[in-house]
Amino acid sequence: MIIATRTRSDHKIHSLVLAELDWTPDLDASEIQVEVEASVVTLSGAVGDYFELLAASRAMRRVHGIAGVTNHLIVNPRSAKWVTDADIARVAERALTWSANIPASVRPQVDSGCITLTGQVDWHFQRDAAERAVENIRGVRSVLNEIRLISRPGAEDAAERIRTALFRNPQVDASHINVTVVENTAVLTGYVTTLAQKNQAGAATWSSPDVTQVDNRLNVRPY
């Protein structure tokens, strides 16, 4: 159902989004509503598990022409009414403990099915690993990642090293990306042509040993 479209392009994107949601095997999209305005997609409605919410977000990166996504989906667990916060916390602790790339400093707190991760790590990939370790637990409604990166001195050529990494990445057209680094924060400006490229540029920047924050301001300008 199209709620708001302004252009023929929006109408086409709406059709492509519905097709991709239907094509995604790890997602029941029967209760998802889609709106498109100025190439920006808004998802609303409900899904049955948190991993389905994430699957819907990933599906949007695979659709050509989308300039941005607002995800208002909520999680209504279909088969986890008997799962308590204590159950979720117990499983989350076990999942984090048994993950080889997650430091022992990372801890989960659970409130009404919402997991908050805290602690300190050296690398962003460790934060991502912690989030992935708990996102598929039954009964989880959301995950808030408040894990902090340990501060470290940055190099004078940090911005140039990030630019070089972006240019050698085959998944990113870096010809219109600008990089600045202020203290430990990398700022990406300019534009790319897809959401997937924007996300990949951010991921590549997080690999820098010189940054603890990434401000991804890249615009998406579809062809």
CSV table of C-alpha atoms in Angstrom, one decimal, residues 8 14-15 18 20 26 34 46 48 69 76 83 87 99 114 123 136-139 170 176 186 191 194 213 218 223:
chain,number,residue,atom,x,y,z
A,8,ARG,CA,7.3,8.3,-10.6
A,14,HIS,CA,8.0,1.5,-3.5
A,15,SER,CA,7.4,-1.4,-5.8
A,18,LEU,CA,7.9,-4.5,-1.5
A,20,GLU,CA,12.7,-7.1,-1.9
A,26,ASP,CA,14.4,-14.5,7.1
A,34,VAL,CA,6.1,1.1,3.3
A,46,ALA,CA,5.6,-4.8,13.3
A,48,GLY,CA,8.0,-11.0,15.2
A,69,VAL,CA,15.7,4.8,5.3
A,76,ASN,CA,6.2,-8.0,18.9
A,83,VAL,CA,10.8,-15.6,28.1
A,87,ASP,CA,16.3,-15.6,30.8
A,99,SER,CA,32.6,-15.3,21.7
A,114,CYS,CA,15.7,-4.5,25.5
A,123,TRP,CA,38.1,-1.9,18.2
A,136,ASN,CA,19.2,-13.4,17.7
A,137,ILE,CA,18.2,-14.3,21.3
A,138,ARG,CA,14.6,-15.3,21.6
A,139,GLY,CA,12.5,-12.5,23.2
A,170,PRO,CA,36.1,-2.3,-4.4
A,176,HIS,CA,33.3,12.1,-4.2
A,186,ALA,CA,36.5,10.9,11.4
A,191,TYR,CA,28.2,11.6,-1.7
A,194,THR,CA,23.9,3.7,-2.9
A,213,GLN,CA,34.1,8.0,16.5
A,218,LEU,CA,27.6,11.1,3.2
A,223,TYR,CA,21.7,7.5,-10.5
